[in-house]
Structure formats: structure tokens, C-alpha cells
């Protein structure tokens, strides 16, 4: 088992729940994930299996896309439906009012991490302090909203669905509260579905039922994407036998290449990543296991 498995995470599961279940089903402890999803959220959760775990921190595209449901007129301490409401306000929000506010939030900005989050301050997750009734000083973090569109009404009264494309590290719950603030009310995130994580989309995702069924049959490997799919946006470099040999041994090599990062192939097989700088090529990460 060696590759990328795109899971359509079910509601109620933590990202770790998914990994724990699949470690047993796939008979490997080498599974990592890119981009945590809260239990309430569903959708695209890329898992890196086997030797592909070396690519967990290396995706070139960090954008995330979501379909979020906003329920106006209610506020909870967690910003979602995981806790009981502590404030309610009257008044319906119209589509026109919502679509007037959304463009105001597009572009770079800052977010204060919510108290109910896994962000660590002085080594302790914020949610532990929140559960103990303590407030912790937090620093704003840079984020960017690339697009915000109203999709239509939700399934409950005073609910609207929006499509969000944003940078890594953006808290949709915080975004929802900011939208509500600009509309002069309160809101919670009543639903969240991640539709894309970097270059990986829902069309490539598999349900847990499908994965577990194929794993039981010993066929789950057919669901894996090749590890080089993480680096599809990088230029390809087909290495000569001499260059491949030098890269295997970590030796820098003179080569007339434009500066930048390359995905390197040796005899058609993905070797790994190499960086070119001022005519010198150096290996950054090897993924292909060399046969002795």
C-alpha cells in the first residue's frame, strides 16, 4: 500500500477516527492526513498511505473549498451545532443582504483562532482551556478568501448555503460569525462539506463503506492515487541514468535548468523531487524505493 487515498469523511467521525479505522483495515500504521476536518464536517480528506506519508507536508496547492451552511439568529460557544445555543436573535436574513456582504470578505485578512480549536498555546490545545472555562490570549493568523458565493437556502429556516474557496488554516466557523456580524446578527455553522483540498476533489473521494468493503476483499490498493499526483503542478524532469544515480546518492549535479522545484522520473518511474538553483540540481525528497 503506497499512495494517496481520498476519503469522503462521514459526519460524526474525527480525522483520527478515520485513520485509526483504516490502519486496521489496510494493515499498515503508515497513514497520515492533510488538513483536519471537525466531526461535524464531511467531505474530502486526503490520506497518505505507506511511503506516501513523506509527502504529507509537501502539497503545492494549499487552497481549500467548502460548501458551508449558515444558520442565522442563533449563536453557540463553539460556533457550530456541537454546543447548546447561548444567544438568539429575531429577524430573517435575505439573499440580497447576504450577497451584499460576501464580496467585502474576499481577499487577504486575519482570523483569531476560535477557543474551541486544536490550536496550541503554551503546549495546550485551546479547546481544553475553553472546556475548563478559561480564555487564552490568541494571536491573529493571516488567511485569504479567494471566493464567496451564495448557493441558495438551507434545509432549515433562516439558513443559507455558501461556497467558499480559501487558504489553508481558514476557520469557516470564524468566517460565518464575521458574516453575521456584518449583517448585524449572529449565526452558527450548521453544516460543512469540504469539496476540494488542494488538487483533490470530491469526484476522487471514496466512502468509508466502499474502502472497507474493498479492503476486506484485499482490493483497496486499486483506490490509491500515485504519490506524484500531489505534485502534478510541478514541471516534469526525466532524469538520465547518470543524473538519477547522482540524485540517489544526494550528489549535486550541474544541469542547465530554470530555477525551481521539479518532479523527477527515472525510466518512467517517479523518483522524487529535486530543486534547481543557478545551474545546480539537488535532490529534495526521494520516494522511489531502490532495489539492491
PDB file of C-alpha atoms in Angstrom:
ATOM      1  CA  UNK A   1       0.000   0.000   0.000  1.00  0.00           C
ATOM      2  CA  UNK A   2       1.682   3.149  -1.228  1.00  0.00           C
ATOM      3  CA  UNK A   3      -0.217   6.203  -2.469  1.00  0.00           C
ATOM      4  CA  UNK A   4      -2.923   8.781  -1.794  1.00  0.00           C
ATOM      5  CA  UNK A   5      -6.389   7.698  -0.639  1.00  0.00           C
ATOM      6  CA  UNK A   6      -9.103  10.351  -0.882  1.00  0.00           C
ATOM      7  CA  UNK A   7     -11.771   9.693   1.751  1.00  0.00           C
ATOM      8  CA  UNK A   8     -15.234  11.245   1.830  1.00  0.00           C
ATOM      9  CA  UNK A   9     -15.232  11.676   5.616  1.00  0.00           C
ATOM     10  CA  UNK A  10     -18.585  10.853   7.213  1.00  0.00           C
ATOM     11  CA  UNK A  11     -20.243  13.151   9.726  1.00  0.00           C
ATOM     12  CA  UNK A  12     -19.500  12.386  13.371  1.00  0.00           C
ATOM     13  CA  UNK A  13     -16.022  10.995  12.700  1.00  0.00           C
ATOM     14  CA  UNK A  14     -12.823  12.815  13.624  1.00  0.00           C
ATOM     15  CA  UNK A  15      -9.949  12.698  11.157  1.00  0.00           C
ATOM     16  CA  UNK A  16      -8.112  10.456  13.630  1.00  0.00           C
ATOM     17  CA  UNK A  17     -11.128   8.110  13.817  1.00  0.00           C
ATOM     18  CA  UNK A  18     -10.811   7.585  10.055  1.00  0.00           C
ATOM     19  CA  UNK A  19      -7.074   6.908  10.271  1.00  0.00           C
ATOM     20  CA  UNK A  20      -7.463   4.527  13.228  1.00  0.00           C
ATOM     21  CA  UNK A  21     -10.113   2.524  11.391  1.00  0.00           C
ATOM     22  CA  UNK A  22      -8.135   2.330   8.152  1.00  0.00           C
ATOM     23  CA  UNK A  23      -4.859   1.387   9.839  1.00  0.00           C
ATOM     24  CA  UNK A  24      -6.507  -1.852  10.839  1.00  0.00           C
ATOM     25  CA  UNK A  25      -8.353  -2.386   7.554  1.00  0.00           C
ATOM     26  CA  UNK A  26      -5.316  -1.654   5.363  1.00  0.00           C
ATOM     27  CA  UNK A  27      -2.856  -3.433   7.687  1.00  0.00           C
ATOM     28  CA  UNK A  28      -0.441  -0.513   7.961  1.00  0.00           C
ATOM     29  CA  UNK A  29       0.319   2.093  10.597  1.00  0.00           C
ATOM     30  CA  UNK A  30       1.880   4.386   7.998  1.00  0.00           C
ATOM     31  CA  UNK A  31      -1.081   6.664   7.318  1.00  0.00           C
ATOM     32  CA  UNK A  32      -1.079  10.441   7.614  1.00  0.00           C
ATOM     33  CA  UNK A  33      -3.629  13.081   6.659  1.00  0.00           C
ATOM     34  CA  UNK A  34      -3.560  16.520   5.101  1.00  0.00           C
ATOM     35  CA  UNK A  35      -5.991  19.053   6.553  1.00  0.00           C
ATOM     36  CA  UNK A  36      -8.036  18.087   9.616  1.00  0.00           C
ATOM     37  CA  UNK A  37     -11.837  18.096   9.457  1.00  0.00           C
ATOM     38  CA  UNK A  38     -14.028  18.607  12.536  1.00  0.00           C
ATOM     39  CA  UNK A  39     -16.506  15.795  13.409  1.00  0.00           C
ATOM     40  CA  UNK A  40     -19.427  17.902  12.117  1.00  0.00           C
ATOM     41  CA  UNK A  41     -17.757  18.299   8.708  1.00  0.00           C
ATOM     42  CA  UNK A  42     -17.831  15.847   5.814  1.00  0.00           C
ATOM     43  CA  UNK A  43     -16.003  15.611   2.529  1.00  0.00           C
ATOM     44  CA  UNK A  44     -12.506  15.473   1.110  1.00  0.00           C
ATOM     45  CA  UNK A  45      -9.885  14.073   3.496  1.00  0.00           C
ATOM     46  CA  UNK A  46      -6.648  13.091   1.691  1.00  0.00           C
ATOM     47  CA  UNK A  47      -4.797  10.244   3.390  1.00  0.00           C
ATOM     48  CA  UNK A  48      -1.166   9.462   2.630  1.00  0.00           C
ATOM     49  CA  UNK A  49      -0.509   5.734   2.840  1.00  0.00           C
ATOM     50  CA  UNK A  50       2.796   3.861   3.102  1.00  0.00           C
ATOM     51  CA  UNK A  51       5.794   5.632   1.583  1.00  0.00           C
ATOM     52  CA  UNK A  52       3.482   8.473   0.530  1.00  0.00           C
ATOM     53  CA  UNK A  53       3.477   9.778   4.141  1.00  0.00           C
ATOM     54  CA  UNK A  54       6.676  11.612   3.203  1.00  0.00           C
ATOM     55  CA  UNK A  55       4.518  13.873   1.021  1.00  0.00           C
ATOM     56  CA  UNK A  56       2.062  14.924   3.756  1.00  0.00           C
ATOM     57  CA  UNK A  57       3.694  18.322   4.271  1.00  0.00           C
ATOM     58  CA  UNK A  58       4.653  18.868   0.629  1.00  0.00           C
ATOM     59  CA  UNK A  59       1.428  19.633  -1.349  1.00  0.00           C
ATOM     60  CA  UNK A  60       1.962  22.558  -3.720  1.00  0.00           C
ATOM     61  CA  UNK A  61      -1.681  23.666  -3.723  1.00  0.00           C
ATOM     62  CA  UNK A  62      -2.944  24.677  -0.275  1.00  0.00           C
ATOM     63  CA  UNK A  63      -6.359  26.027  -1.279  1.00  0.00           C
ATOM     64  CA  UNK A  64      -9.477  24.537   0.318  1.00  0.00           C
ATOM     65  CA  UNK A  65     -13.041  24.628  -0.999  1.00  0.00           C
ATOM     66  CA  UNK A  66     -16.163  24.172   1.118  1.00  0.00           C
ATOM     67  CA  UNK A  67     -19.930  24.196   0.977  1.00  0.00           C
ATOM     68  CA  UNK A  68     -20.953  25.775   4.279  1.00  0.00           C
ATOM     69  CA  UNK A  69     -24.427  26.144   5.755  1.00  0.00           C
ATOM     70  CA  UNK A  70     -25.080  29.245   7.878  1.00  0.00           C
ATOM     71  CA  UNK A  71     -27.970  29.372  10.333  1.00  0.00           C
ATOM     72  CA  UNK A  72     -28.690  32.972  11.252  1.00  0.00           C
ATOM     73  CA  UNK A  73     -30.246  34.190  14.506  1.00  0.00           C
ATOM     74  CA  UNK A  74     -28.522  31.686  16.791  1.00  0.00           C
ATOM     75  CA  UNK A  75     -25.110  31.667  18.489  1.00  0.00           C
ATOM     76  CA  UNK A  76     -23.256  28.866  20.294  1.00  0.00           C
ATOM     77  CA  UNK A  77     -19.932  28.872  22.209  1.00  0.00           C
ATOM     78  CA  UNK A  78     -18.369  26.518  19.633  1.00  0.00           C
ATOM     79  CA  UNK A  79     -19.655  28.354  16.564  1.00  0.00           C
ATOM     80  CA  UNK A  80     -21.418  25.219  15.302  1.00  0.00           C
ATOM     81  CA  UNK A  81     -24.089  22.795  16.495  1.00  0.00           C
ATOM     82  CA  UNK A  82     -21.729  20.903  18.807  1.00  0.00           C
ATOM     83  CA  UNK A  83     -22.880  23.009  21.779  1.00  0.00           C
ATOM     84  CA  UNK A  84     -26.152  24.480  23.056  1.00  0.00           C
ATOM     85  CA  UNK A  85     -27.228  27.991  21.952  1.00  0.00           C
ATOM     86  CA  UNK A  86     -26.307  30.815  24.317  1.00  0.00           C
ATOM     87  CA  UNK A  87     -27.929  33.616  22.285  1.00  0.00           C
ATOM     88  CA  UNK A  88     -30.832  34.011  19.881  1.00  0.00           C
ATOM     89  CA  UNK A  89     -31.900  36.969  17.761  1.00  0.00           C
ATOM     90  CA  UNK A  90     -35.027  37.634  15.742  1.00  0.00           C
ATOM     91  CA  UNK A  91     -35.004  38.593  12.098  1.00  0.00           C
ATOM     92  CA  UNK A  92     -34.714  36.855   8.733  1.00  0.00           C
ATOM     93  CA  UNK A  93     -31.657  37.395   6.537  1.00  0.00           C
ATOM     94  CA  UNK A  94     -32.448  37.900   2.861  1.00  0.00           C
ATOM     95  CA  UNK A  95     -30.347  36.610  -0.006  1.00  0.00           C
ATOM     96  CA  UNK A  96     -29.847  40.187  -1.210  1.00  0.00           C
ATOM     97  CA  UNK A  97     -28.419  41.256   2.168  1.00  0.00           C
ATOM     98  CA  UNK A  98     -26.113  38.229   2.284  1.00  0.00           C
ATOM     99  CA  UNK A  99     -24.858  38.753  -1.269  1.00  0.00           C
ATOM    100  CA  UNK A 100     -24.111  42.387  -0.435  1.00  0.00           C
ATOM    101  CA  UNK A 101     -21.813  41.383   2.437  1.00  0.00           C
ATOM    102  CA  UNK A 102     -19.947  38.416   0.915  1.00  0.00           C
ATOM    103  CA  UNK A 103     -17.734  40.402  -1.511  1.00  0.00           C
ATOM    104  CA  UNK A 104     -16.487  42.507   1.403  1.00  0.00           C
ATOM    105  CA  UNK A 105     -14.692  39.460   2.843  1.00  0.00           C
ATOM    106  CA  UNK A 106     -12.807  38.410  -0.296  1.00  0.00           C
ATOM    107  CA  UNK A 107      -9.052  38.946  -0.151  1.00  0.00           C
ATOM    108  CA  UNK A 108      -6.263  38.660   2.440  1.00  0.00           C
ATOM    109  CA  UNK A 109      -7.044  39.229   6.091  1.00  0.00           C
ATOM    110  CA  UNK A 110      -6.581  37.866   9.603  1.00  0.00           C
ATOM    111  CA  UNK A 111      -8.519  35.479  11.822  1.00  0.00           C
ATOM    112  CA  UNK A 112      -8.355  34.919  15.552  1.00  0.00           C
ATOM    113  CA  UNK A 113      -8.359  31.124  16.127  1.00  0.00           C
ATOM    114  CA  UNK A 114     -11.536  30.120  17.987  1.00  0.00           C
ATOM    115  CA  UNK A 115     -11.252  28.931  21.565  1.00  0.00           C
ATOM    116  CA  UNK A 116     -12.825  25.631  20.537  1.00  0.00           C
ATOM    117  CA  UNK A 117      -9.984  24.589  18.229  1.00  0.00           C
ATOM    118  CA  UNK A 118      -6.917  22.341  18.292  1.00  0.00           C
ATOM    119  CA  UNK A 119      -4.511  25.286  18.043  1.00  0.00           C
ATOM    120  CA  UNK A 120      -1.938  25.002  20.819  1.00  0.00           C
ATOM    121  CA  UNK A 121      -0.911  27.901  23.053  1.00  0.00           C
ATOM    122  CA  UNK A 122       1.904  27.146  25.500  1.00  0.00           C
ATOM    123  CA  UNK A 123       1.631  23.480  24.522  1.00  0.00           C
ATOM    124  CA  UNK A 124      -2.072  23.101  25.349  1.00  0.00           C
ATOM    125  CA  UNK A 125      -4.921  22.878  22.800  1.00  0.00           C
ATOM    126  CA  UNK A 126      -7.283  25.836  23.071  1.00  0.00           C
ATOM    127  CA  UNK A 127     -10.360  23.600  23.335  1.00  0.00           C
ATOM    128  CA  UNK A 128      -9.098  22.188  26.657  1.00  0.00           C
ATOM    129  CA  UNK A 129      -8.895  25.681  28.125  1.00  0.00           C
ATOM    130  CA  UNK A 130     -12.329  26.507  26.702  1.00  0.00           C
ATOM    131  CA  UNK A 131     -13.875  23.413  28.295  1.00  0.00           C
ATOM    132  CA  UNK A 132     -12.362  24.480  31.613  1.00  0.00           C
ATOM    133  CA  UNK A 133     -13.995  27.897  31.237  1.00  0.00           C
ATOM    134  CA  UNK A 134     -10.733  29.771  30.664  1.00  0.00           C
ATOM    135  CA  UNK A 135      -9.934  32.345  27.991  1.00  0.00           C
ATOM    136  CA  UNK A 136      -6.447  32.266  26.457  1.00  0.00           C
ATOM    137  CA  UNK A 137      -4.724  35.128  24.673  1.00  0.00           C
ATOM    138  CA  UNK A 138      -4.522  34.301  20.959  1.00  0.00           C
ATOM    139  CA  UNK A 139      -2.739  35.923  18.056  1.00  0.00           C
ATOM    140  CA  UNK A 140      -4.486  36.626  14.744  1.00  0.00           C
ATOM    141  CA  UNK A 141      -3.331  34.497  11.828  1.00  0.00           C
ATOM    142  CA  UNK A 142      -3.125  35.540   8.167  1.00  0.00           C
ATOM    143  CA  UNK A 143      -5.749  33.930   5.900  1.00  0.00           C
ATOM    144  CA  UNK A 144      -7.135  34.657   2.459  1.00  0.00           C
ATOM    145  CA  UNK A 145     -10.611  34.224   0.999  1.00  0.00           C
ATOM    146  CA  UNK A 146     -10.424  33.677  -2.762  1.00  0.00           C
ATOM    147  CA  UNK A 147     -14.157  33.440  -3.494  1.00  0.00           C
ATOM    148  CA  UNK A 148     -17.500  33.515  -1.653  1.00  0.00           C
ATOM    149  CA  UNK A 149     -20.792  32.738  -3.371  1.00  0.00           C
ATOM    150  CA  UNK A 150     -24.341  32.241  -2.122  1.00  0.00           C
ATOM    151  CA  UNK A 151     -25.620  28.894  -3.410  1.00  0.00           C
ATOM    152  CA  UNK A 152     -29.156  29.004  -2.047  1.00  0.00           C
ATOM    153  CA  UNK A 153     -31.268  28.376   1.057  1.00  0.00           C
ATOM    154  CA  UNK A 154     -30.520  25.599   3.511  1.00  0.00           C
ATOM    155  CA  UNK A 155     -32.969  22.991   4.767  1.00  0.00           C
ATOM    156  CA  UNK A 156     -33.920  24.861   7.965  1.00  0.00           C
ATOM    157  CA  UNK A 157     -35.478  28.307   8.449  1.00  0.00           C
ATOM    158  CA  UNK A 158     -33.090  31.274   8.135  1.00  0.00           C
ATOM    159  CA  UNK A 159     -30.336  29.088   6.676  1.00  0.00           C
ATOM    160  CA  UNK A 160     -28.203  29.861   3.625  1.00  0.00           C
ATOM    161  CA  UNK A 161     -25.511  27.848   1.890  1.00  0.00           C
ATOM    162  CA  UNK A 162     -22.317  29.444   0.618  1.00  0.00           C
ATOM    163  CA  UNK A 163     -19.413  28.137  -1.446  1.00  0.00           C
ATOM    164  CA  UNK A 164     -16.029  29.146  -0.036  1.00  0.00           C
ATOM    165  CA  UNK A 165     -12.563  28.910  -1.577  1.00  0.00           C
ATOM    166  CA  UNK A 166      -9.908  29.893   0.937  1.00  0.00           C
ATOM    167  CA  UNK A 167      -6.342  29.472   2.100  1.00  0.00           C
ATOM    168  CA  UNK A 168      -5.075  26.717   4.349  1.00  0.00           C
ATOM    169  CA  UNK A 169      -5.765  27.444   8.020  1.00  0.00           C
ATOM    170  CA  UNK A 170      -9.018  29.355   7.475  1.00  0.00           C
ATOM    171  CA  UNK A 171     -11.693  28.655  10.087  1.00  0.00           C
ATOM    172  CA  UNK A 172     -15.099  28.586   8.412  1.00  0.00           C
ATOM    173  CA  UNK A 173     -16.798  28.966  11.818  1.00  0.00           C
ATOM    174  CA  UNK A 174     -14.971  32.269  12.317  1.00  0.00           C
ATOM    175  CA  UNK A 175     -15.870  33.360   8.793  1.00  0.00           C
ATOM    176  CA  UNK A 176     -19.542  32.571   9.485  1.00  0.00           C
ATOM    177  CA  UNK A 177     -19.502  34.688  12.638  1.00  0.00           C
ATOM    178  CA  UNK A 178     -17.878  37.572  10.756  1.00  0.00           C
ATOM    179  CA  UNK A 179     -20.517  37.414   8.014  1.00  0.00           C
ATOM    180  CA  UNK A 180     -23.235  37.530  10.687  1.00  0.00           C
ATOM    181  CA  UNK A 181     -21.562  40.435  12.480  1.00  0.00           C
ATOM    182  CA  UNK A 182     -21.559  42.487   9.285  1.00  0.00           C
ATOM    183  CA  UNK A 183     -25.253  41.716   8.893  1.00  0.00           C
ATOM    184  CA  UNK A 184     -25.944  42.874  12.448  1.00  0.00           C
ATOM    185  CA  UNK A 185     -26.874  39.468  13.792  1.00  0.00           C
ATOM    186  CA  UNK A 186     -25.376  36.130  14.945  1.00  0.00           C
ATOM    187  CA  UNK A 187     -25.003  32.795  13.180  1.00  0.00           C
ATOM    188  CA  UNK A 188     -23.612  29.298  13.527  1.00  0.00           C
ATOM    189  CA  UNK A 189     -22.138  26.904  11.012  1.00  0.00           C
ATOM    190  CA  UNK A 190     -24.852  24.250  10.850  1.00  0.00           C
ATOM    191  CA  UNK A 191     -23.160  22.188   8.155  1.00  0.00           C
ATOM    192  CA  UNK A 192     -19.830  21.934   6.360  1.00  0.00           C
ATOM    193  CA  UNK A 193     -18.714  19.831   3.411  1.00  0.00           C
ATOM    194  CA  UNK A 194     -15.197  20.107   2.010  1.00  0.00           C
ATOM    195  CA  UNK A 195     -15.435  19.824  -1.756  1.00  0.00           C
ATOM    196  CA  UNK A 196     -11.715  20.129  -2.513  1.00  0.00           C
ATOM    197  CA  UNK A 197      -8.398  20.017  -0.675  1.00  0.00           C
ATOM    198  CA  UNK A 198      -5.639  21.309  -2.916  1.00  0.00           C
ATOM    199  CA  UNK A 199      -5.864  19.378  -6.183  1.00  0.00           C
ATOM    200  CA  UNK A 200      -8.024  16.612  -4.683  1.00  0.00           C
ATOM    201  CA  UNK A 201     -11.794  16.766  -5.200  1.00  0.00           C
ATOM    202  CA  UNK A 202     -14.997  15.003  -4.163  1.00  0.00           C
ATOM    203  CA  UNK A 203     -15.063  13.247  -7.540  1.00  0.00           C
ATOM    204  CA  UNK A 204     -11.931  11.355  -6.447  1.00  0.00           C
ATOM    205  CA  UNK A 205     -13.224  10.563  -2.944  1.00  0.00           C
ATOM    206  CA  UNK A 206     -14.432   7.203  -1.664  1.00  0.00           C
ATOM    207  CA  UNK A 207     -16.837   6.494   1.183  1.00  0.00           C
ATOM    208  CA  UNK A 208     -15.680   4.536   4.208  1.00  0.00           C
ATOM    209  CA  UNK A 209     -18.126   1.778   3.274  1.00  0.00           C
ATOM    210  CA  UNK A 210     -16.529   1.413  -0.163  1.00  0.00           C
ATOM    211  CA  UNK A 211     -12.983   1.442   1.218  1.00  0.00           C
ATOM    212  CA  UNK A 212     -13.698  -1.076   3.983  1.00  0.00           C
ATOM    213  CA  UNK A 213     -15.537  -3.391   1.590  1.00  0.00           C
ATOM    214  CA  UNK A 214     -12.629  -3.451  -0.866  1.00  0.00           C
ATOM    215  CA  UNK A 215     -10.122  -3.803   1.977  1.00  0.00           C
ATOM    216  CA  UNK A 216     -11.950  -6.903   3.160  1.00  0.00           C
ATOM    217  CA  UNK A 217     -11.567  -8.314  -0.344  1.00  0.00           C
ATOM    218  CA  UNK A 218      -7.880  -7.348  -0.431  1.00  0.00           C
ATOM    219  CA  UNK A 219      -8.511  -4.891  -3.283  1.00  0.00           C
ATOM    220  CA  UNK A 220      -8.253  -1.485  -1.570  1.00  0.00           C
ATOM    221  CA  UNK A 221      -4.971  -0.722  -3.329  1.00  0.00           C
ATOM    222  CA  UNK A 222      -6.910  -0.004  -6.530  1.00  0.00           C
ATOM    223  CA  UNK A 223      -8.334   3.130  -4.864  1.00  0.00           C
ATOM    224  CA  UNK A 224      -4.903   4.707  -4.303  1.00  0.00           C
ATOM    225  CA  UNK A 225      -3.711   7.620  -6.398  1.00  0.00           C
ATOM    226  CA  UNK A 226       0.029   7.658  -7.207  1.00  0.00           C
ATOM    227  CA  UNK A 227       2.128   9.769  -4.878  1.00  0.00           C
ATOM    228  CA  UNK A 228       3.265  12.052  -7.709  1.00  0.00           C
ATOM    229  CA  UNK A 229      -0.355  13.258  -8.084  1.00  0.00           C
ATOM    230  CA  UNK A 230       0.437  15.606  -5.177  1.00  0.00           C
ATOM    231  CA  UNK A 231       2.995  17.349  -7.375  1.00  0.00           C
ATOM    232  CA  UNK A 232       1.100  17.441 -10.674  1.00  0.00           C
ATOM    233  CA  UNK A 233       1.527  21.225 -10.914  1.00  0.00           C
ATOM    234  CA  UNK A 234       5.339  20.970 -10.889  1.00  0.00           C
ATOM    235  CA  UNK A 235       7.327  20.685 -14.140  1.00  0.00           C
ATOM    236  CA  UNK A 236       8.461  17.159 -15.029  1.00  0.00           C
ATOM    237  CA  UNK A 237      12.127  16.216 -15.348  1.00  0.00           C
ATOM    238  CA  UNK A 238      13.058  12.885 -16.924  1.00  0.00           C
ATOM    239  CA  UNK A 239      16.471  12.094 -15.494  1.00  0.00           C
ATOM    240  CA  UNK A 240      19.244  10.383 -17.404  1.00  0.00           C
ATOM    241  CA  UNK A 241      20.810   7.307 -15.799  1.00  0.00           C
ATOM    242  CA  UNK A 242      23.737   9.468 -14.679  1.00  0.00           C
ATOM    243  CA  UNK A 243      21.543  12.151 -13.093  1.00  0.00           C
ATOM    244  CA  UNK A 244      19.339   9.562 -11.408  1.00  0.00           C
ATOM    245  CA  UNK A 245      22.379   7.854  -9.916  1.00  0.00           C
ATOM    246  CA  UNK A 246      23.704  11.138  -8.538  1.00  0.00           C
ATOM    247  CA  UNK A 247      20.307  12.038  -7.098  1.00  0.00           C
ATOM    248  CA  UNK A 248      20.131   8.614  -5.405  1.00  0.00           C
ATOM    249  CA  UNK A 249      23.357   9.477  -3.591  1.00  0.00           C
ATOM    250  CA  UNK A 250      22.396  13.099  -2.837  1.00  0.00           C
ATOM    251  CA  UNK A 251      25.159  14.475  -5.030  1.00  0.00           C
ATOM    252  CA  UNK A 252      24.592  17.968  -6.545  1.00  0.00           C
ATOM    253  CA  UNK A 253      24.747  17.994 -10.347  1.00  0.00           C
ATOM    254  CA  UNK A 254      25.411  20.731 -12.896  1.00  0.00           C
ATOM    255  CA  UNK A 255      22.446  20.965 -15.266  1.00  0.00           C
ATOM    256  CA  UNK A 256      21.093  23.795 -17.385  1.00  0.00           C
ATOM    257  CA  UNK A 257      17.603  24.157 -15.915  1.00  0.00           C
ATOM    258  CA  UNK A 258      15.414  27.085 -14.913  1.00  0.00           C
ATOM    259  CA  UNK A 259      15.425  27.643 -11.150  1.00  0.00           C
ATOM    260  CA  UNK A 260      12.600  25.872  -9.345  1.00  0.00           C
ATOM    261  CA  UNK A 261      11.254  22.594  -7.988  1.00  0.00           C
ATOM    262  CA  UNK A 262      10.821  19.578 -10.296  1.00  0.00           C
ATOM    263  CA  UNK A 263       9.161  16.163 -10.088  1.00  0.00           C
ATOM    264  CA  UNK A 264      11.790  13.732 -11.307  1.00  0.00           C
ATOM    265  CA  UNK A 265      11.292  10.426 -13.131  1.00  0.00           C
ATOM    266  CA  UNK A 266      13.835   7.686 -13.775  1.00  0.00           C
ATOM    267  CA  UNK A 267      12.956   5.218 -16.538  1.00  0.00           C
ATOM    268  CA  UNK A 268       9.322   6.342 -16.270  1.00  0.00           C
ATOM    269  CA  UNK A 269       9.050   5.769 -12.507  1.00  0.00           C
ATOM    270  CA  UNK A 270       8.567   8.681 -10.106  1.00  0.00           C
ATOM    271  CA  UNK A 271      11.877   9.185  -8.312  1.00  0.00           C
ATOM    272  CA  UNK A 272      11.103  12.222  -6.164  1.00  0.00           C
ATOM    273  CA  UNK A 273      11.615  15.970  -6.003  1.00  0.00           C
ATOM    274  CA  UNK A 274      14.685  17.953  -6.980  1.00  0.00           C
ATOM    275  CA  UNK A 275      15.451  21.662  -6.845  1.00  0.00           C
ATOM    276  CA  UNK A 276      17.390  23.578  -9.472  1.00  0.00           C
ATOM    277  CA  UNK A 277      19.233  26.736  -8.473  1.00  0.00           C
ATOM    278  CA  UNK A 278      21.786  28.611 -10.555  1.00  0.00           C
ATOM    279  CA  UNK A 279      22.517  25.581 -12.710  1.00  0.00           C
ATOM    280  CA  UNK A 280      22.861  23.139  -9.794  1.00  0.00           C
ATOM    281  CA  UNK A 281      20.297  20.365  -9.233  1.00  0.00           C
ATOM    282  CA  UNK A 282      19.927  18.851  -5.754  1.00  0.00           C
ATOM    283  CA  UNK A 283      17.561  16.164  -4.516  1.00  0.00           C
ATOM    284  CA  UNK A 284      14.861  17.385  -2.098  1.00  0.00           C
ATOM    285  CA  UNK A 285      12.955  14.173  -1.348  1.00  0.00           C
ATOM    286  CA  UNK A 286      13.137  10.611  -2.685  1.00  0.00           C
ATOM    287  CA  UNK A 287      10.013   8.469  -2.900  1.00  0.00           C
ATOM    288  CA  UNK A 288      11.045   5.506  -5.033  1.00  0.00           C
ATOM    289  CA  UNK A 289      12.425   2.545  -3.090  1.00  0.00           C
ATOM    290  CA  UNK A 290      15.673   1.434  -4.710  1.00  0.00           C
ATOM    291  CA  UNK A 291      16.176  -2.237  -5.355  1.00  0.00           C
ATOM    292  CA  UNK A 292      19.534  -3.546  -4.218  1.00  0.00           C
TER     293      UNK A 292
END
